[in-house]
Coordinates of C-alpha atoms and ligand atoms in Angstrom, one line a residue:
Chain A
X16 CA 0.3 -25.6 14.1
X17 CA -2.4 -28.1 14.9
X18 CA -5.2 -26.7 17.1
X19 CA -4.9 -29.7 19.5
X20 CA -1.6 -28.3 20.7
X21 CA -3.6 -25.8 22.7
X22 CA -3.8 -28.6 25.2
X23 CA -0.1 -28.3 25.9
X24 CA -1.5 -25.8 28.3
X25 CA 0.1 -22.4 28.6
X26 CA 2.8 -23.3 26.1
X27 CA 3.7 -20.6 23.6
X28 CA 6.2 -22.8 21.8
X29 CA 7.9 -26.1 22.4
X30 CA 11.0 -27.1 20.5
X31 CA 12.6 -30.5 20.6
X32 CA 15.7 -31.7 18.9
X33 CA 15.8 -28.7 16.5
X34 CA 18.5 -28.9 13.9
X35 CA 19.3 -26.3 11.3
X36 CA 22.2 -26.3 8.9
X37 CA 23.4 -24.2 6.1
X38 CA 24.7 -26.9 3.7
X39 CA 27.2 -28.9 5.7
X40 CA 27.5 -26.2 8.4
X41 CA 25.3 -27.1 11.4
X42 CA 24.3 -23.9 13.2
X43 CA 21.6 -25.3 15.5
X44 CA 22.3 -28.7 16.8
X45 CA 19.4 -30.7 18.5
X46 CA 18.2 -27.7 20.5
X47 CA 15.4 -28.0 23.1
X48 CA 13.4 -25.1 24.3
X49 CA 10.0 -24.4 25.8
X50 CA 8.5 -20.9 26.3
X51 CA 5.3 -20.6 28.4
X52 CA 2.4 -18.3 27.7
X53 CA 3.2 -14.9 29.2
X54 CA 6.8 -15.8 29.8
X55 CA 9.5 -13.3 28.7
X56 CA 12.6 -15.1 27.6
X57 CA 15.8 -13.4 26.5
X58 CA 18.3 -15.2 24.3
X59 CA 21.9 -14.1 24.6
X60 CA 24.9 -15.3 22.7
X61 CA 27.9 -13.9 20.9
X62 CA 27.5 -12.7 17.4
X63 CA 27.1 -15.4 14.8
X64 CA 26.2 -18.1 17.3
X65 CA 22.8 -18.7 15.6
X66 CA 20.3 -16.6 17.5
X67 CA 18.7 -15.2 14.4
X68 CA 18.8 -18.6 12.8
X69 CA 16.8 -20.0 15.7
X70 CA 14.3 -17.2 15.6
X71 CA 13.7 -17.5 11.9
X72 CA 13.2 -21.3 12.3
X73 CA 10.6 -20.5 15.1
X74 CA 8.9 -18.0 12.8
X75 CA 8.6 -20.6 10.1
X76 CA 10.7 -18.6 7.7
X77 CA 13.4 -21.2 7.0
X78 CA 13.2 -25.0 6.6
X79 CA 14.6 -27.1 9.4
X80 CA 16.7 -30.2 9.0
X81 CA 15.5 -32.1 12.1
X82 CA 13.3 -31.9 15.2
X83 CA 9.9 -30.4 16.0
X84 CA 8.6 -27.0 16.5
X85 CA 5.2 -26.9 18.2
X86 CA 3.8 -23.4 18.2
X87 CA 0.0 -22.9 18.3
X88 CA -1.0 -20.2 15.8
X89 CA 1.2 -18.0 13.8
X90 CA 4.0 -16.3 15.7
X91 CA 4.4 -12.5 15.3
X92 CA 7.9 -11.1 14.6
X93 CA 9.5 -7.8 15.1
X94 CA 12.8 -7.5 13.3
X95 CA 15.8 -5.2 13.9
X96 CA 14.6 -3.0 11.0
X97 CA 11.0 -1.8 11.3
X98 CA 10.0 -3.2 7.9
X99 CA 7.1 -0.8 7.5
X100 CA 5.6 -0.6 4.0
X101 CA 6.4 2.9 2.8
X102 CA 3.3 3.0 0.6
X103 CA 0.9 2.2 3.4
X104 CA -0.3 4.5 6.1
X105 CA 0.4 3.6 9.7
X106 CA -3.0 1.9 10.3
X107 CA -2.7 0.0 7.0
X108 CA 0.7 -1.2 8.1
X109 CA -0.6 -2.3 11.4
X110 CA -3.5 -4.2 9.9
X111 CA -1.3 -5.9 7.2
X112 CA -2.6 -9.5 7.0
X113 CA -5.0 -9.0 9.9
X114 CA -8.0 -11.2 9.5
X115 CA -11.5 -10.4 10.7
X116 CA -13.8 -7.3 10.8
X117 CA -13.0 -3.7 11.3
X118 CA -9.2 -3.7 10.7
X119 CA -8.9 0.0 11.0
X120 CA -10.5 0.1 14.4
X121 CA -8.3 -2.6 15.7
X122 CA -5.2 -1.1 14.2
X123 CA -6.1 2.2 15.8
X124 CA -6.4 0.6 19.2
X125 CA -3.0 -1.0 18.8
X126 CA -1.5 2.3 17.7
X127 CA -3.0 4.0 20.8
X128 CA -1.3 1.4 22.9
X129 CA 2.1 2.3 21.5
X130 CA 1.4 6.0 21.9
X131 CA 0.8 6.8 18.2
X132 CA -3.0 7.0 18.2
X133 CA -3.0 10.4 16.5
X134 CA -0.9 9.2 13.5
X135 CA -3.3 6.7 11.9
X136 CA -3.1 8.2 8.5
X137 CA 0.5 9.3 8.5
X138 CA 3.2 7.9 6.3
X139 CA 6.1 5.8 7.7
X140 CA 8.6 8.2 6.3
X141 CA 7.5 10.8 8.8
X142 CA 8.5 8.7 11.8
X143 CA 11.6 8.6 13.9
X144 CA 13.4 5.3 14.4
X145 CA 11.8 4.7 17.7
X146 CA 8.3 5.6 16.5
X147 CA 8.7 3.2 13.5
X148 CA 9.7 0.4 15.8
X149 CA 6.7 1.1 18.0
X150 CA 4.4 0.7 14.9
X151 CA 6.2 -2.6 14.2
X152 CA 5.4 -3.6 17.7
X153 CA 1.7 -2.6 17.3
X154 CA 1.6 -4.6 14.0
X155 CA 2.9 -7.7 15.9
X156 CA 0.6 -7.3 18.9
X157 CA -2.6 -6.5 17.1
X158 CA -2.6 -10.2 15.9
X159 CA -2.8 -11.3 19.5
X160 CA 0.0 -13.8 19.0
X161 CA 0.7 -16.7 21.4
X162 CA 4.4 -16.2 20.6
X163 CA 6.1 -13.0 20.0
X164 CA 9.6 -13.1 18.4
X165 CA 11.8 -10.1 18.8
X166 CA 15.2 -10.1 16.9
X167 CA 17.3 -7.2 18.4
X168 CA 14.4 -4.8 17.8
X169 CA 16.0 -2.0 19.9
X170 CA 19.6 -2.4 18.7
X171 CA 19.5 0.5 16.3
X172 CA 17.9 2.9 18.7
X173 CA 19.6 5.5 20.8
X174 CA 20.1 4.8 24.5
X175 CA 17.2 6.9 25.8
X176 CA 14.7 5.7 23.2
X177 CA 15.8 2.2 24.0
X178 CA 15.0 2.5 27.6
X179 CA 11.6 4.0 26.8
X180 CA 11.0 1.0 24.5
X181 CA 11.9 -1.4 27.3
X182 CA 9.2 0.1 29.5
X183 CA 6.7 0.0 26.8
X184 CA 7.4 -3.6 25.8
X185 CA 7.3 -4.8 29.3
X186 CA 3.9 -3.1 29.8
X187 CA 2.5 -4.5 26.6
X188 CA 3.7 -8.0 27.2
X189 CA 2.2 -7.9 30.7
X190 CA -1.2 -6.9 29.2
X191 CA -1.3 -9.3 26.2
X192 CA 0.5 -12.2 27.7
X193 CA 2.3 -13.7 24.7
X194 CA 5.3 -15.9 25.2
X195 CA 8.2 -13.8 24.2
X196 CA 11.6 -14.7 22.8
X197 CA 13.8 -11.6 22.7
X198 CA 17.1 -12.1 20.9
X199 CA 19.6 -9.5 22.1
X200 CA 23.3 -9.0 22.5
X201 CA 22.7 -6.5 25.3
X202 CA 23.1 -8.1 28.7
X203 CA 21.5 -5.2 30.5
X204 CA 18.5 -5.4 28.2
X205 CA 18.1 -9.1 29.0
X206 CA 18.4 -8.5 32.7
X207 CA 15.9 -5.6 32.6
X208 CA 13.2 -7.4 30.7
X209 CA 13.4 -11.2 31.0
X210 CA 11.9 -13.7 33.4
X211 CA 14.4 -16.2 32.0
X212 CA 17.7 -15.7 30.3
X213 CA 19.2 -18.3 27.9
X214 CA 22.8 -18.3 26.7
X215 CA 23.3 -19.9 23.4
X216 CA 26.6 -21.5 22.4
X217 CA 27.7 -24.2 19.9
X218 CA 24.2 -24.5 18.5
X219 CA 22.4 -25.3 21.8
X220 CA 21.2 -23.6 24.9
X221 CA 24.3 -23.7 27.0
X222 CA 22.9 -22.2 30.2
X223 CA 19.8 -20.8 31.7
X224 CA 19.0 -18.3 34.5
X225 CA 15.6 -17.8 36.1
X226 CA 14.4 -14.7 37.9
X227 CA 13.9 -15.4 41.6
X228 CA 10.3 -15.6 42.9
X229 CA 10.5 -12.0 44.1
X230 CA 10.9 -10.9 40.5
X231 CA 14.5 -10.0 41.1
X232 CA 17.0 -10.2 38.2
X233 CA 17.5 -13.5 36.5
X234 CA 21.3 -13.3 36.7
X235 CA 24.0 -11.0 37.6
X236 CA 25.6 -9.0 34.9
X237 CA 29.1 -10.3 35.6
X238 CA 28.0 -13.8 35.5
X239 CA 26.4 -13.4 32.1
X240 CA 29.3 -11.5 30.7
X241 CA 31.6 -14.3 31.9
X242 CA 29.5 -16.9 30.1
X243 CA 29.6 -14.8 27.0
X244 CA 33.4 -14.9 27.2
X245 CA 33.9 -11.3 28.2
X246 CA 36.6 -10.8 30.9
X247 CA 35.1 -8.7 33.7
X248 CA 37.9 -8.8 36.2
X249 CA 39.3 -5.6 34.8
X250 CA 38.7 -3.0 37.3
X251 CA 37.9 0.3 35.7
X252 CA 39.2 3.2 37.7
Chain B
X3 CA 27.4 -10.0 -28.3
X4 CA 25.4 -10.0 -25.1
X5 CA 22.2 -8.1 -25.9
X6 CA 21.7 -7.1 -22.3
X7 CA 24.9 -5.2 -21.5
X8 CA 25.8 -3.1 -24.5
X9 CA 26.6 0.4 -23.6
X10 CA 23.7 1.9 -25.4
X11 CA 21.3 -0.4 -23.6
X12 CA 22.8 0.5 -20.3
X13 CA 22.4 4.2 -21.0
X14 CA 18.8 3.8 -22.1
X15 CA 18.0 1.7 -19.1
X16 CA 19.4 4.4 -16.9
X17 CA 17.3 6.9 -18.6
X18 CA 14.2 4.8 -18.2
X19 CA 14.7 4.2 -14.5
X20 CA 12.7 5.7 -11.8
X21 CA 14.9 8.2 -9.7
X22 CA 16.0 6.5 -6.6
X23 CA 17.3 9.7 -5.0
X24 CA 15.4 13.0 -4.8
X25 CA 15.7 14.9 -8.1
X26 CA 15.6 18.5 -7.1
X27 CA 15.9 19.6 -10.8
X28 CA 12.3 18.5 -11.3
X29 CA 11.1 21.0 -8.8
X30 CA 11.4 24.7 -8.4
X31 CA 14.9 25.5 -7.4
X32 CA 15.5 25.1 -3.7
X33 CA 17.3 28.4 -3.7
X34 CA 14.3 30.4 -4.9
X35 CA 12.6 32.2 -2.1
X36 CA 8.8 31.7 -1.9
X37 CA 8.1 35.4 -2.5
X38 CA 10.2 35.5 -5.7
X39 CA 8.7 32.5 -7.4
X40 CA 5.6 34.0 -9.2
X41 CA 7.8 36.6 -10.8
X42 CA 10.1 33.9 -12.1
X43 CA 7.2 32.1 -13.7
X44 CA 6.2 35.4 -15.4
X45 CA 9.9 35.8 -16.4
X46 CA 10.1 32.4 -17.9
X47 CA 7.2 33.2 -20.2
X48 CA 8.7 36.4 -21.6
X49 CA 11.1 34.7 -24.1
X50 CA 8.5 32.5 -25.8
X51 CA 6.0 35.4 -26.0
X52 CA 8.7 37.7 -27.5
X53 CA 9.6 35.1 -30.0
X54 CA 6.0 34.7 -31.1
X55 CA 5.5 38.5 -31.3
X56 CA 8.7 38.8 -33.4
X57 CA 7.5 35.9 -35.6
X58 CA 4.1 37.6 -36.1
X59 CA 5.7 40.9 -36.9
X60 CA 8.1 39.4 -39.4
X61 CA 5.3 37.6 -41.1
X62 CA 3.1 40.7 -41.2
X63 CA 5.9 42.8 -42.6
X64 CA 6.3 40.3 -45.4
X65 CA 9.8 39.3 -44.4
X66 CA 8.7 35.7 -43.9
X67 CA 7.1 34.0 -46.9
X68 CA 3.7 32.5 -45.7
X69 CA 4.8 29.3 -47.5
X70 CA 7.9 29.0 -45.4
X71 CA 6.3 30.0 -42.1
X72 CA 2.8 31.5 -41.8
X73 CA 2.1 34.0 -39.1
X74 CA 0.9 32.7 -35.8
X75 CA -2.4 34.6 -36.3
X76 CA -2.9 32.8 -39.6
X77 CA -2.3 29.4 -37.9
X78 CA -4.9 30.4 -35.2
X79 CA -7.4 31.4 -37.9
X80 CA -6.8 28.1 -39.7
X81 CA -7.3 26.2 -36.4
X82 CA -10.6 28.0 -35.9
X83 CA -11.8 27.3 -39.4
X84 CA -10.9 23.6 -39.3
X85 CA -12.5 23.3 -35.9
X86 CA -15.8 24.8 -37.2
X87 CA -15.8 22.5 -40.2
X88 CA -15.3 19.5 -37.8
X89 CA -12.4 18.0 -39.7
X90 CA -9.8 19.0 -37.1
X91 CA -11.6 17.3 -34.2
X92 CA -12.4 14.3 -36.4
X93 CA -8.7 13.8 -37.3
X94 CA -7.6 14.6 -33.7
X95 CA -10.0 12.0 -32.5
X96 CA -8.8 9.4 -34.9
X97 CA -5.2 10.0 -33.9
X98 CA -6.0 9.8 -30.2
X99 CA -7.9 6.6 -30.7
X100 CA -4.9 5.1 -32.5
X101 CA -2.6 6.2 -29.7
X102 CA -4.9 4.8 -27.0
X103 CA -5.3 1.4 -28.8
X104 CA -1.5 1.1 -29.3
X105 CA -0.9 2.1 -25.8
X106 CA -3.4 -0.4 -24.4
X107 CA -2.0 -3.3 -26.4
X108 CA 1.7 -2.5 -26.1
X109 CA 1.3 -1.5 -22.5
X110 CA -0.4 -4.8 -21.6
X111 CA 2.2 -6.9 -23.4
X112 CA 5.0 -5.0 -21.8
X113 CA 3.5 -5.2 -18.4
X114 CA 2.7 -8.9 -18.6
X115 CA 6.1 -9.9 -20.0
X116 CA 7.8 -7.6 -17.5
X117 CA 5.9 -9.1 -14.6
X118 CA 6.7 -12.7 -15.7
X119 CA 10.4 -11.8 -16.1
X120 CA 10.5 -9.9 -12.8
X121 CA 9.1 -12.8 -10.9
X122 CA 10.7 -15.8 -12.6
X123 CA 14.3 -16.5 -13.6
X124 CA 13.0 -19.1 -16.0
X125 CA 10.8 -16.6 -17.7
X126 CA 13.8 -14.3 -17.8
X127 CA 15.9 -16.9 -19.5
X128 CA 13.2 -17.6 -22.0
X129 CA 12.1 -14.1 -22.8
X130 CA 14.6 -11.4 -21.8
X131 CA 17.3 -12.0 -24.4
X132 CA 14.8 -11.9 -27.3
X133 CA 13.2 -8.8 -26.0
X134 CA 16.5 -7.0 -25.6
X135 CA 17.6 -8.0 -29.1
X136 CA 14.4 -6.6 -30.6
X137 CA 14.8 -3.5 -28.5
X138 CA 18.3 -3.0 -30.0
X139 CA 16.6 -2.3 -33.3
X140 CA 15.7 1.4 -33.7
X141 CA 12.1 0.7 -34.0
X142 CA 11.5 3.3 -36.8
X143 CA 13.8 1.1 -39.0
X144 CA 11.0 -1.4 -38.9
X145 CA 8.6 1.0 -40.7
X146 CA 9.1 -0.4 -44.2
X147 CA 8.7 -4.0 -43.0
X148 CA 5.6 -3.1 -41.1
X149 CA 4.1 -1.4 -44.1
X150 CA 4.8 -4.6 -46.1
X151 CA 3.0 -6.6 -43.4
X152 CA 0.0 -4.3 -42.7
X153 CA -0.1 -1.9 -45.6
X154 CA -0.7 1.6 -44.4
X155 CA -4.0 0.8 -42.6
X156 CA -4.8 1.0 -38.9
X157 CA -2.9 -2.2 -38.2
X158 CA 0.4 -0.6 -39.2
X159 CA -0.1 2.4 -36.9
X160 CA -1.3 0.5 -33.9
X161 CA 1.5 -2.0 -34.3
X162 CA 4.2 0.7 -34.4
X163 CA 2.7 2.5 -31.4
X164 CA 2.4 -0.8 -29.4
X165 CA 6.0 -1.6 -30.2
X166 CA 7.2 1.8 -29.0
X167 CA 5.1 1.5 -25.8
X168 CA 5.9 -2.1 -24.9
X169 CA 9.7 -1.7 -24.2
X170 CA 9.8 1.1 -21.6
X171 CA 6.9 -0.6 -19.8
X172 CA 8.6 -4.0 -20.0
X173 CA 11.9 -2.7 -18.7
X174 CA 10.5 -0.7 -15.9
X175 CA 8.1 -3.3 -14.7
X176 CA 10.9 -5.9 -14.5
X177 CA 13.2 -3.4 -12.8
X178 CA 10.4 -2.4 -10.4
X179 CA 9.7 -5.9 -9.3
X180 CA 13.4 -6.7 -9.0
X181 CA 14.1 -3.7 -6.8
X182 CA 11.5 -4.7 -4.2
X183 CA 13.2 -5.2 -0.8
X184 CA 13.2 -9.0 -0.1
X185 CA 12.8 -8.1 3.6
X186 CA 9.4 -6.7 2.9
X187 CA 8.4 -9.8 1.0
X188 CA 9.5 -11.8 4.0
X189 CA 7.4 -9.6 6.2
X190 CA 4.4 -10.4 4.1
X191 CA 5.0 -14.1 4.7
X192 CA 5.4 -13.4 8.5
X193 CA 2.1 -11.6 8.5
X194 CA 0.5 -14.5 6.7
X195 CA -0.4 -12.9 3.4
X196 CA -1.5 -15.2 0.5
X197 CA 0.3 -15.0 -2.8
X198 CA -2.4 -12.7 -4.2
X199 CA -2.3 -10.4 -1.2
X200 CA 1.4 -10.4 -1.4
X201 CA 1.3 -9.2 -5.0
X202 CA -1.5 -6.6 -4.2
X203 CA -0.1 -5.2 -0.9
X204 CA 3.7 -5.4 -1.5
X205 CA 4.9 -6.3 -5.0
X206 CA 2.7 -4.0 -7.1
X207 CA 2.9 -1.0 -4.9
X208 CA 6.7 -1.5 -4.6
X209 CA 7.1 -1.7 -8.3
X210 CA 4.7 1.2 -9.1
X211 CA 7.2 4.1 -9.1
X212 CA 9.2 2.3 -11.7
X213 CA 6.2 1.3 -13.7
X214 CA 4.9 4.8 -13.8
X215 CA 8.2 6.0 -15.0
X216 CA 7.8 3.5 -17.8
X217 CA 4.4 4.9 -18.5
X218 CA 5.7 8.4 -18.9
X219 CA 8.5 7.3 -21.3
X220 CA 6.1 5.1 -23.2
X221 CA 3.7 8.0 -23.7
X222 CA 6.5 9.9 -25.4
X223 CA 7.4 7.0 -27.7
X224 CA 3.8 6.2 -28.4
X225 CA 3.3 9.7 -29.7
X226 CA 6.5 9.7 -31.8
X227 CA 5.5 6.3 -33.3
X228 CA 2.1 7.7 -34.2
X229 CA 3.5 10.8 -35.9
X230 CA 5.8 8.6 -38.0
X231 CA 3.1 6.0 -38.8
X232 CA 0.6 8.7 -39.8
X233 CA 3.2 10.6 -41.9
X234 CA 4.2 7.6 -44.0
X235 CA 0.6 7.1 -45.0
X236 CA -2.9 7.6 -43.7
X237 CA -6.4 8.5 -44.9
X238 CA -7.3 10.3 -41.7
X239 CA -5.7 11.6 -38.5
X240 CA -3.4 14.5 -37.7
X241 CA -0.5 13.1 -39.9
X242 CA -2.9 12.8 -42.8
X243 CA -4.0 16.4 -42.3
X244 CA -0.4 17.5 -42.4
X245 CA 0.6 15.4 -45.5
X246 CA -2.6 16.4 -47.3
X247 CA -1.8 20.1 -46.6
X248 CA 1.7 19.5 -47.9
X249 CA 0.3 18.7 -51.3
X250 CA -1.3 22.1 -51.4
X251 CA 1.6 23.9 -49.8
X252 CA -0.7 24.8 -46.9
X253 CA 2.1 25.6 -44.4
X254 CA -0.4 27.0 -41.9
X255 CA -2.1 23.6 -41.6
X256 CA 1.2 21.8 -41.3
X257 CA 2.3 24.2 -38.5
X258 CA -1.0 23.7 -36.8
X259 CA -0.6 19.9 -36.7
X260 CA 2.9 20.3 -35.3
X261 CA 1.6 22.6 -32.6
X262 CA -1.2 20.1 -31.8
X263 CA 1.2 17.2 -31.6
X264 CA 3.3 19.3 -29.2
X265 CA 0.3 20.2 -27.1
X266 CA -0.8 16.7 -26.8
X267 CA 2.6 15.5 -25.9
X268 CA 2.7 18.1 -23.1
X269 CA -0.8 17.1 -21.9
X270 CA 0.1 13.4 -21.8
X271 CA 3.2 14.1 -19.8
X272 CA 1.2 16.2 -17.4
X273 CA -1.3 13.5 -16.9
X274 CA 1.4 11.0 -16.2
X275 CA 3.0 13.3 -13.6
X276 CA -0.4 13.9 -12.0
X277 CA -0.9 10.1 -11.8
X278 CA 2.5 9.8 -10.1
X279 CA 1.6 12.5 -7.6
X280 CA -1.7 10.9 -6.8
X281 CA -0.5 7.3 -6.7
X282 CA 2.9 7.9 -5.1
X283 CA 1.8 10.3 -2.4
X284 CA 3.8 8.1 0.0
X285 CA 7.0 8.5 -1.9
X286 CA 9.4 11.3 -0.8
X287 CA 10.2 12.2 -4.4
X288 CA 6.6 12.5 -5.6
X289 CA 4.3 13.1 -2.6
X290 CA 2.8 16.4 -1.5
X291 CA 5.8 17.7 0.5
X292 CA 8.1 17.0 -2.4
X293 CA 6.9 19.7 -4.8
X294 CA 5.9 23.3 -4.4
Ligands
ADP17 N1 21.8 -17.6 4.7 C1 22.9 -18.1 5.3 N2 23.7 -19.0 4.6 C2 24.8 -19.5 5.2 N3 25.2 -19.3 6.4 C3 24.4 -18.5 7.2 C4 23.2 -17.8 6.7 N4 22.7 -17.1 7.6 C5 23.5 -17.2 8.7 N5 24.5 -18.0 8.5 C6 25.6 -18.4 9.4 O1 24.9 -19.0 10.5 C7 25.6 -18.5 11.7 C8 24.6 -17.9 12.6 O2 24.1 -16.7 12.1 P1 23.0 -15.9 12.9 O3 21.9 -16.8 13.3 O4 22.6 -14.7 12.0 O5 23.8 -15.4 14.1 P2 23.4 -14.3 15.3 O6 23.5 -15.1 16.5 O7 24.4 -13.2 15.3 O8 22.0 -13.8 15.0 C9 26.6 -17.5 11.3 O9 27.9 -18.2 11.4 C10 26.3 -17.2 9.9 O10 27.5 -17.0 9.1
MG18 MG1 21.3 -11.9 14.6

C-alpha cells in the first residue's frame, strides 16, 4: 500500500510467500506471484483449489497468515455476482466510493465505455445479467485501478453474452492498462484473454504458460486440460 | 420460556415483516383489464353508499333512536357546528400533537435500540431478551400501572403511544439490518467506503423497506394507544370530546369522534404508503412499475 512501491516499476502486484489457512487447513502455501502493469493473467485450477481464496487475499478482504502482498493503491474487484446496489441508479452504483470531483460525469463516461451510456438513471433491476456485469466492470474501471481482480465474472452468463464480454474486457484492459488477475475454470476463456496462464495446485502456482511474442495463445487447450487432470485422449467421434 | 420464540411472537414478527416477495393482493387484481378498472372502483363504493343511505332513511323514519345511532346528516351538522366553534379543531390538534410526540419518542427509541441490536451481537445479548419480554405483555394491560405512574396527564398518553410505537420499529429495524446481503457490505469494503459511508450508502437503504413497514404498523398502534389513553381520562383531545359527550348522551358527537379517528387512521396509512412509494422507487414491490 505504501506509495514508494510505485518504484517497483510497472508492477501491479507482487506476492511473496503468501500463506492463507482456514484454521489448521492451509489453502495457500507460500505462494509467489507477480503481475505487471497492463498484463492479463488468468488463473486456472480445479474447483476448491484456492483461487477465490487467493483473489480475496489480494483484494485485502481476508487476513493472511504469512508472506507479503505489495499492491500499490486499492485493487478493484469484479465478483461472479454483479453486486449492484438495488437502491442506487446505475451511475450511483458506478461512482460508489469514487473519490474526487464530478462523480456523475466520470461514472457516465465509464458507462459509455461498457455500452450503457443511455441508462445512467436506470435501476439495476431492469438489467439483464450481462448488462449488470458490464456495470460492475464499469464500477471497477472507473477507479483506474493498478490491479483488477476478476473472480469468474462471466461464469453465470450464457455463451454468446460471455463471448461479447470477452471482447469488451480485452478492449477495456488494453485501454486502461491495469494488471489483471482473472480467476476462471474455463480453459478457453483463459486462452482467449490471457497473456499468461497460471495453473494452481496444492496451494501454489504449479505451472505457468506465456503467450509467444507474436501474441499467439499461451498454451494449448489439451496441455492445460491435462494439467487440470482432465483426460483428453478420448476421441469424440 | 424463551421470550424470542413463542408462537405468538413468531406470528407477530411475520406480520410485521416487509414482504420479500411481490404481494399482488396489495395492488389492483392482475386479472382486471385496464378498461374495466374505473367501473370496479365505482362498484366498490356502491355498498358503503347504500349502507349510509339506508342508515339515514332509518334514522329519518324514526326507526333508529338518535341516542343509539344518530343520522349521518346529524353527525355532519354536529361536525360543522363544532368546527365553527373551534373546539373540534382544538381537540383534534391536541390529539395529533400527542400522537406525534409519542411517535417521535417511541420511534427514536425503537430505531436506536433496533440499530444497536442489528449491528452487534453483544447489544443483542444485552437488550433483545428484555425487549421481547416486555413486548409479550399486551401493552394495554399496562394502562392501570401507567395511570398510577403518570396520572391521567400528558405523560400517560405520550408514554402509552411511545410504547406502542417502539416495538414495531425496533423489530423491523433489527430485521432490516440483519437481512442485508453481506456480499453488498463486502462490496462496500472493496470500494473503500468508510464506516459512515457504509451505513449511509448500504446499510440504511438496505434496511429501509423493513423500517418503513415498521413505521406503517407503528402508526396503527400509535393511534390505538392514543384512543385508549384519551378514553381512560383526558381534559382535552378527541377522546375527551367523546367521553364528555357520553355524559350528556350526545351520540352524534361520539359517532363523529369515531369517524375522525377512522379518517386519521386511513390518512396516516396513506402517508406511510406514499413514503414507501417515494423512498423505495427502486424496489420491485413498491416502485412505479409495481402499482397501477
Ligand atoms: N470461509 C471458509 N472457511 C473454511 N474453509 C474455506 C472457506 N472458504 C473456502 N474454504 C476452503 O478453501 C478451499 C479453497 O476454496 P476457494 O478458494 O473458494 O476455491 P476455488 O478455487 O474454487 O475458488 C476449499 O477447500 C474451501 O472448502
Ligand atoms: Mg471460486
